[in-house]
XYZ file of C-alpha atoms in Angstrom:
509
model
C 90.161 -12.012 90.400
C 89.074 -9.717 92.709
C 85.175 -8.842 93.644
C 85.704 -5.450 91.798
C 86.396 -7.082 88.444
C 83.848 -9.907 88.583
C 81.521 -9.462 85.662
C 78.010 -11.184 86.441
C 75.938 -13.148 84.174
C 72.349 -11.562 83.225
C 70.705 -14.358 85.298
C 72.461 -12.999 88.200
C 72.733 -9.254 87.297
C 69.083 -8.570 86.865
C 68.366 -10.235 90.135
C 69.799 -7.736 92.139
C 67.845 -5.438 94.141
C 68.213 -2.390 92.021
C 67.075 -3.936 88.961
C 64.053 -5.632 90.820
C 63.345 -1.885 91.915
C 63.727 -0.570 88.605
C 61.292 -3.444 87.061
C 58.696 -2.947 89.533
C 58.603 0.767 88.801
C 58.609 0.421 85.195
C 55.769 -2.119 85.515
C 54.023 0.763 87.174
C 54.478 3.432 85.151
C 53.372 1.196 81.823
C 49.903 0.413 83.452
C 50.035 -3.110 81.615
C 47.100 -5.423 81.930
C 46.404 -7.311 85.101
C 47.887 -10.853 85.902
C 43.942 -12.215 85.833
C 43.560 -10.405 82.390
C 46.794 -11.867 81.206
C 45.897 -15.458 82.165
C 42.398 -15.095 80.710
C 43.903 -13.975 77.299
C 46.497 -16.731 77.291
C 43.738 -19.210 78.069
C 41.662 -17.970 74.858
C 44.709 -18.178 72.783
C 45.133 -21.817 73.447
C 41.589 -22.724 72.623
C 40.224 -24.535 69.676
C 38.127 -21.159 68.650
C 41.200 -19.326 68.424
C 42.845 -22.005 66.221
C 40.160 -21.585 63.742
C 40.522 -17.790 64.302
C 44.421 -17.593 63.897
C 43.961 -19.694 60.455
C 41.263 -17.260 59.211
C 43.525 -14.187 59.674
C 45.020 -13.040 55.952
C 46.252 -9.466 56.409
C 49.030 -10.082 59.220
C 51.858 -12.107 59.502
C 53.295 -12.756 62.876
C 57.186 -14.030 63.376
C 57.126 -15.351 59.949
C 59.978 -17.999 59.150
C 61.694 -16.098 56.333
C 63.769 -12.916 55.816
C 63.743 -10.423 52.890
C 64.999 -10.668 49.346
C 68.505 -8.499 49.674
C 69.402 -10.637 52.468
C 69.710 -13.511 50.238
C 71.324 -11.419 47.577
C 74.225 -10.517 49.855
C 74.788 -14.246 50.898
C 75.298 -14.859 47.121
C 77.375 -11.730 46.217
C 80.022 -12.578 49.000
C 80.818 -16.070 47.258
C 82.894 -14.091 44.536
C 86.361 -13.287 44.904
C 86.806 -9.541 45.508
C 83.031 -8.878 45.344
C 81.607 -5.901 47.320
C 77.802 -6.422 47.997
C 76.093 -3.027 47.349
C 72.805 -2.036 48.650
C 70.659 0.501 46.825
C 68.342 1.598 49.597
C 68.530 2.884 53.342
C 71.179 2.306 55.596
C 69.215 0.671 58.217
C 68.238 -2.256 55.687
C 71.974 -2.603 55.075
C 72.607 -2.841 58.941
C 69.845 -5.219 59.383
C 71.387 -7.561 56.693
C 75.023 -7.339 58.158
C 73.872 -7.699 61.770
C 72.094 -11.050 60.901
C 75.170 -12.234 59.050
C 77.310 -11.173 61.866
C 75.049 -12.645 64.692
C 74.981 -16.021 62.410
C 78.358 -16.905 61.348
C 80.242 -14.906 64.043
C 82.200 -13.069 61.710
C 82.630 -9.407 59.929
C 80.344 -9.153 57.144
C 81.240 -6.428 54.620
C 78.490 -4.666 52.779
C 78.083 -1.278 51.698
C 74.788 1.314 50.999
C 74.079 4.376 49.244
C 71.827 5.529 52.224
C 68.585 6.732 50.581
C 66.650 8.872 52.481
C 63.335 10.769 52.255
C 64.884 13.182 49.309
C 65.647 10.140 47.341
C 62.176 8.696 47.696
C 60.998 12.028 46.004
C 63.829 12.648 43.382
C 64.880 9.205 42.728
C 68.118 7.123 43.707
C 70.474 8.067 40.925
C 72.338 10.655 42.530
C 72.823 8.330 45.367
C 74.011 5.435 43.517
C 76.406 7.363 41.292
C 78.067 8.770 44.537
C 77.806 5.410 46.479
C 79.524 3.590 43.585
C 82.301 6.173 43.481
C 82.938 5.956 46.992
C 82.782 2.343 47.275
C 85.223 1.609 44.519
C 87.745 4.275 45.635
C 87.510 3.227 49.253
C 87.383 -0.622 49.019
C 88.875 -1.483 45.681
C 86.480 -4.459 44.550
C 87.015 -6.588 41.656
C 83.241 -6.924 41.510
C 80.250 -4.715 42.790
C 77.101 -6.887 43.335
C 74.111 -3.997 43.330
C 70.604 -5.205 44.804
C 67.742 -2.961 45.783
C 65.408 -2.692 48.953
C 61.879 -1.628 49.092
C 62.105 2.048 48.874
C 64.076 1.811 45.534
C 61.749 -0.675 44.247
C 58.645 1.245 45.175
C 59.637 4.348 43.327
C 60.850 2.244 40.381
C 64.936 2.904 40.214
C 66.074 1.531 36.807
C 69.442 -0.297 37.941
C 70.471 -0.798 34.598
C 70.397 2.906 33.512
C 71.642 4.205 36.786
C 75.003 1.954 36.482
C 75.429 3.082 32.777
C 75.405 6.626 33.802
C 77.732 6.210 36.532
C 79.936 4.763 33.955
C 79.414 7.663 31.823
C 80.191 10.130 34.715
C 83.366 7.992 35.327
C 82.439 7.210 38.903
C 83.671 3.551 38.355
C 85.945 2.146 35.558
C 84.140 0.851 32.230
C 85.685 -2.699 32.906
C 84.591 -3.094 36.285
C 81.873 -5.806 36.363
C 78.808 -4.318 38.232
C 75.872 -7.059 38.239
C 72.776 -6.151 39.732
C 69.150 -7.538 40.692
C 65.983 -6.185 41.204
C 65.364 -7.704 45.138
C 62.190 -6.071 46.407
C 61.611 -7.002 49.870
C 57.784 -6.904 50.046
C 57.839 -10.157 47.296
C 59.457 -13.395 47.889
C 62.028 -14.200 50.510
C 65.614 -14.448 51.072
C 65.790 -17.357 48.851
C 64.346 -15.472 45.761
C 66.622 -12.924 46.691
C 69.830 -15.519 46.496
C 68.438 -16.720 43.086
C 68.315 -13.553 41.477
C 71.368 -12.086 42.741
C 73.303 -15.454 41.487
C 71.774 -15.046 38.258
C 72.595 -11.441 37.946
C 76.498 -12.209 38.874
C 76.775 -15.321 36.565
C 74.891 -13.904 33.708
C 77.318 -10.747 33.795
C 80.617 -12.531 34.334
C 79.635 -15.010 31.509
C 77.767 -12.998 28.764
C 81.136 -12.529 27.040
C 82.418 -16.180 27.271
C 83.143 -17.952 24.100
C 80.765 -20.947 24.065
C 83.074 -23.840 23.469
C 82.035 -26.935 20.809
C 82.582 -29.430 23.947
C 82.151 -29.437 27.423
C 85.448 -29.157 29.643
C 84.448 -31.934 31.903
C 83.489 -30.068 34.793
C 80.634 -29.822 37.058
C 79.230 -26.577 38.808
C 77.563 -26.536 42.106
C 75.606 -23.790 43.325
C 75.143 -24.052 47.066
C 72.077 -22.107 47.469
C 70.875 -20.137 50.742
C 72.281 -22.349 53.576
C 72.860 -21.289 57.033
C 75.239 -24.427 57.441
C 77.199 -22.925 54.115
C 80.584 -23.223 55.459
C 80.540 -26.584 56.436
C 78.366 -28.057 53.518
C 80.617 -26.432 50.816
C 83.829 -27.950 52.366
C 82.134 -31.350 52.904
C 80.819 -31.213 49.152
C 84.061 -30.151 47.929
C 85.686 -33.143 49.840
C 83.373 -35.860 48.580
C 83.785 -34.523 44.831
C 87.790 -34.756 45.283
C 87.434 -38.051 46.804
C 85.782 -39.143 43.462
C 88.163 -37.340 41.481
C 85.150 -34.860 40.016
C 86.556 -31.611 38.706
C 84.269 -29.040 39.952
C 83.533 -25.255 40.410
C 81.582 -24.082 43.214
C 79.651 -20.722 41.939
C 79.252 -18.558 44.789
C 81.533 -20.220 47.280
C 81.227 -18.120 50.449
C 82.925 -20.860 52.657
C 85.860 -18.974 53.330
C 84.550 -15.210 53.087
C 82.342 -16.528 56.382
C 85.145 -18.433 57.954
C 88.327 -16.315 58.139
C 91.281 -17.357 60.014
C 92.454 -14.741 62.627
C 96.063 -13.856 61.502
C 96.473 -10.528 63.141
C 95.539 -8.919 59.800
C 91.929 -7.887 58.531
C 91.417 -9.100 54.741
C 87.980 -7.504 53.418
C 87.978 -10.185 50.746
C 88.662 -13.699 51.513
C 88.327 -16.656 48.989
C 85.489 -16.794 46.400
C 84.672 -18.109 42.945
C 86.853 -15.881 40.590
C 85.861 -14.486 37.331
C 87.889 -16.727 35.595
C 86.192 -19.804 37.345
C 83.016 -18.527 36.156
C 83.930 -18.386 32.487
C 85.135 -21.926 32.955
C 81.798 -22.743 34.317
C 80.022 -21.487 31.242
C 81.429 -24.572 29.346
C 81.069 -27.092 32.095
C 79.009 -30.543 31.507
C 76.378 -30.147 34.272
C 75.423 -27.540 37.076
C 73.979 -29.092 40.224
C 71.654 -27.029 42.802
C 71.999 -28.194 46.223
C 68.940 -26.546 47.415
C 66.313 -26.105 44.722
C 64.140 -23.439 46.503
C 67.210 -21.027 45.739
C 68.072 -21.903 42.055
C 64.705 -23.101 40.347
C 63.849 -19.983 38.713
C 66.075 -17.275 37.387
C 69.584 -19.803 37.878
C 67.744 -22.523 36.132
C 66.474 -20.621 33.199
C 70.102 -19.149 32.737
C 71.855 -22.562 32.998
C 69.454 -24.563 30.731
C 68.558 -21.982 28.211
C 71.627 -19.496 27.971
C 74.491 -22.179 28.970
C 72.733 -25.309 27.244
C 73.674 -27.445 30.505
C 72.467 -30.121 32.214
C 70.487 -28.454 35.589
C 70.281 -31.084 38.301
C 68.387 -29.575 41.429
C 65.825 -32.731 42.373
C 67.796 -33.667 45.407
C 69.332 -32.242 48.701
C 72.243 -34.175 49.455
C 71.066 -34.586 53.131
C 70.179 -37.883 54.690
C 70.927 -41.189 53.907
C 68.786 -41.549 50.918
C 69.356 -37.821 49.577
C 73.164 -38.426 49.994
C 73.030 -41.657 48.001
C 70.961 -40.039 45.328
C 73.005 -37.285 44.530
C 76.283 -39.155 44.587
C 74.727 -41.371 42.200
C 73.540 -38.470 39.955
C 76.940 -36.918 40.059
C 78.878 -40.380 39.315
C 76.333 -40.776 36.359
C 76.849 -37.353 34.939
C 80.582 -36.892 35.561
C 81.316 -40.524 34.687
C 83.439 -41.270 37.608
C 82.551 -44.101 40.167
C 81.911 -43.864 43.891
C 85.150 -44.811 45.848
C 85.279 -47.330 48.365
C 86.527 -44.761 50.970
C 82.779 -43.222 50.511
C 81.051 -46.336 50.715
C 82.825 -46.934 54.271
C 81.663 -43.566 55.245
C 78.112 -44.512 54.416
C 78.761 -47.289 56.299
C 79.466 -45.487 59.753
C 76.869 -43.009 59.187
C 74.100 -45.973 58.907
C 75.748 -47.646 61.874
C 75.166 -44.547 63.828
C 71.768 -44.262 62.602
C 70.950 -47.692 63.546
C 72.453 -46.614 67.308
C 70.172 -43.639 67.374
C 66.956 -45.229 66.184
C 65.736 -46.264 69.265
C 65.508 -42.447 70.751
C 63.983 -41.168 67.737
C 61.761 -43.903 66.365
C 58.067 -42.934 67.144
C 58.923 -39.187 68.251
C 56.460 -36.905 66.798
C 58.256 -33.310 65.610
C 57.085 -30.224 64.354
C 59.572 -28.074 61.748
C 59.621 -24.847 60.158
C 61.851 -23.063 57.883
C 62.879 -22.863 54.009
C 61.192 -25.154 51.532
C 64.020 -27.439 50.238
C 65.734 -27.544 53.787
C 62.793 -28.516 55.524
C 61.668 -31.261 53.043
C 65.098 -32.938 53.196
C 65.015 -32.542 57.314
C 61.679 -34.130 57.202
C 63.075 -37.080 54.737
C 65.907 -37.617 56.914
C 63.879 -37.784 60.288
C 61.439 -40.170 58.873
C 64.544 -42.015 57.944
C 65.119 -42.513 61.466
C 61.569 -43.571 62.330
C 60.256 -40.078 63.849
C 56.907 -38.535 62.565
C 56.167 -35.387 61.132
C 53.340 -33.407 62.501
C 53.015 -29.811 61.707
C 55.255 -28.589 58.881
C 55.183 -24.816 58.707
C 56.780 -22.820 55.922
C 56.114 -19.112 55.594
C 57.958 -18.889 51.957
C 56.683 -22.129 50.181
C 54.725 -22.228 47.245
C 51.242 -23.797 47.046
C 52.779 -26.424 44.479
C 55.536 -27.428 46.886
C 53.214 -27.524 49.679
C 51.098 -29.963 47.459
C 53.595 -32.092 46.384
C 55.410 -32.724 49.789
C 51.876 -33.103 51.300
C 51.009 -35.998 48.444
C 54.564 -37.452 49.484
C 54.288 -37.603 53.136
C 50.366 -39.180 52.449
C 52.210 -41.983 50.660
C 54.527 -42.695 53.651
C 54.301 -45.100 56.761
C 55.657 -42.191 59.066
C 54.138 -39.069 57.230
C 50.696 -39.925 56.715
C 49.550 -37.978 59.753
C 51.356 -34.952 58.856
C 50.049 -31.562 57.579
C 51.809 -29.330 55.355
C 51.337 -25.487 55.949
C 52.647 -23.471 53.360
C 52.357 -19.658 53.746
C 52.092 -19.927 57.475
C 53.808 -18.506 60.331
C 55.129 -19.477 63.803
C 52.193 -18.047 65.566
C 50.000 -20.369 63.702
C 52.290 -23.065 64.348
C 51.881 -22.104 68.124
C 48.124 -23.187 67.753
C 48.992 -26.333 66.108
C 51.484 -27.593 68.887
C 48.747 -26.707 71.500
C 46.117 -28.372 69.840
C 48.412 -31.605 68.948
C 51.493 -31.528 70.855
C 54.716 -32.956 69.780
C 58.059 -34.457 71.297
C 60.288 -32.080 69.708
C 60.672 -28.670 67.605
C 63.122 -28.156 64.401
C 64.068 -24.813 63.330
C 65.944 -21.409 63.902
C 66.350 -19.532 66.796
C 63.323 -17.697 66.173
C 61.595 -20.886 67.814
C 62.983 -20.510 71.017
C 60.228 -18.771 72.805
C 57.664 -21.163 71.126
C 59.613 -24.500 72.411
C 59.842 -22.978 75.888
C 56.181 -22.229 75.986
C 55.590 -25.727 74.869
C 58.151 -27.277 76.912
C 59.916 -29.481 74.141
C 63.483 -29.186 73.012
C 64.285 -27.051 70.070
C 66.810 -28.656 67.731
C 68.613 -25.703 65.901
C 68.675 -26.461 62.089
C 68.056 -23.458 60.254
C 68.837 -19.753 59.732
C 69.403 -17.654 61.662
C 71.234 -19.466 64.781
C 71.928 -16.420 67.104
C 71.964 -18.289 70.092
C 74.729 -21.003 69.774
C 77.985 -21.143 68.351
C 79.918 -22.435 65.455
C 77.263 -24.705 64.270
C 77.742 -23.176 60.753
C 80.950 -25.024 60.514
C 79.552 -28.361 60.715
C 78.098 -30.203 57.441
C 74.663 -31.451 57.381
C 75.243 -32.579 53.718
C 76.598 -36.190 52.986
C 77.158 -38.777 55.264
C 79.479 -36.959 57.859
C 76.232 -34.531 58.032
C 74.015 -37.349 59.026
C 76.547 -38.141 62.048
C 76.184 -34.239 62.759
C 72.669 -34.302 62.522
C 72.249 -37.159 64.975
C 74.822 -36.105 67.323
C 72.882 -32.580 67.703
C 69.187 -34.009 67.665
C 69.876 -37.175 69.932
C 71.900 -35.283 72.519
C 69.380 -32.410 72.833
C 66.694 -34.924 73.471
C 68.599 -36.685 76.065
C 69.467 -33.297 77.842
C 65.683 -32.616 77.765
C 65.389 -36.260 79.601
C 67.911 -35.466 82.290
C 66.297 -32.098 82.758
C 62.849 -33.488 83.317
C 64.061 -36.449 85.240
C 63.239 -36.704 88.829
C 65.434 -38.248 91.622
C 64.644 -41.972 90.350
C 65.438 -41.390 86.688
C 68.512 -39.451 86.499
C 70.777 -42.309 85.051
C 74.362 -42.164 83.836
C 73.524 -44.508 80.998
C 71.184 -43.555 78.193
């Protein structure tokens, strides 16, 4: 490669003289605070006085560990065969959702918007939705269109049910095209609420005319929930159920849509749960939700009240105890024994845990993210002898926070932990300054915090923008335990190497 064609890394490029000169001119133009003032302010934000002031703020959220409802609605929608997610709102909102998924999953993410603007806010969005549904159906030929809303549509009170009926009357879409919908205002709830609402909307729409059988068909349904590792986890759950001989249906199977093979041809719709499978799910024996916070409201009501099924959501299949409990519950309900091959996998996972215990035992950690995933990870790290210190969840309820705190208070490793539901990452910064930890667990949004606190960040959440392919690996099941240990322990060992002096850069760790 010649010098002319050399592509320079950012770390090299921005140290070149022209960029340094430009940077100094920009600083001079902006007239920012002096280095002394910045140092003084930073020192104040590290004080105990500021910690109390920080936790006293009510009207402002800084760097929340959550996203808005429509984002979750879109992740639920792409799990169905031929489904086009449709955002009734502004184009900017839809672009934000798509960019988040593209950056996390490194895959194209199809979703349309009816581009509501200022005139829609005044006159209502019916004109937009009728034209949008007509265009989207004409261009992309979906089998289903799943409509969710953004803040603007909710603030002006748009009636999706009436608008969709009027679109059918005007011939914008065929009468038999399923168009489930969910009201997903961004100013309440979070992405897990949006997942719950949209999944319920789709399941209700596709099953409302299904004849109820006198006896169940013996299948069990799986609802994955909002999960940044959905590709690897769905495939791992399927694999374990196949090993047990359990006939199952994954409702909202987005694993193929978010991991399409490169064949030289682009397919807008790849995989997903079919309309026929949803009809079968209506008469299944039971429904398992893998992440309770994504399914315990709207979906639970539908499954228990309308479908009349067992709804099981008490345990995420993560960690040794979590996976054991989940498999035993599946075995009990499905009437299938757990095979020796899975027992062997459990033994290998337990062996890996034993090998890794030395590196994690007694380590203190802080964690943030969605309630169900955070709780499952806290349980897993305590299985390894690590000790939770700060648990920060922006979208957790008071009830969830109290229940987790009670559970921690009763355990050997969790008795010094504190659960902060409704807090954000700026709160977490104050906590980590006051009581330092050994490692941080969460999404890419904690990267700057980890750097400031000089602790390694274990990337186990959504979104993860700055690492590749993690979503293809399972965190559920016994294989998931080995993956979690691989990422955690090796990241801690990298940190040890980075901080080692000349006397401690050992070859054997």
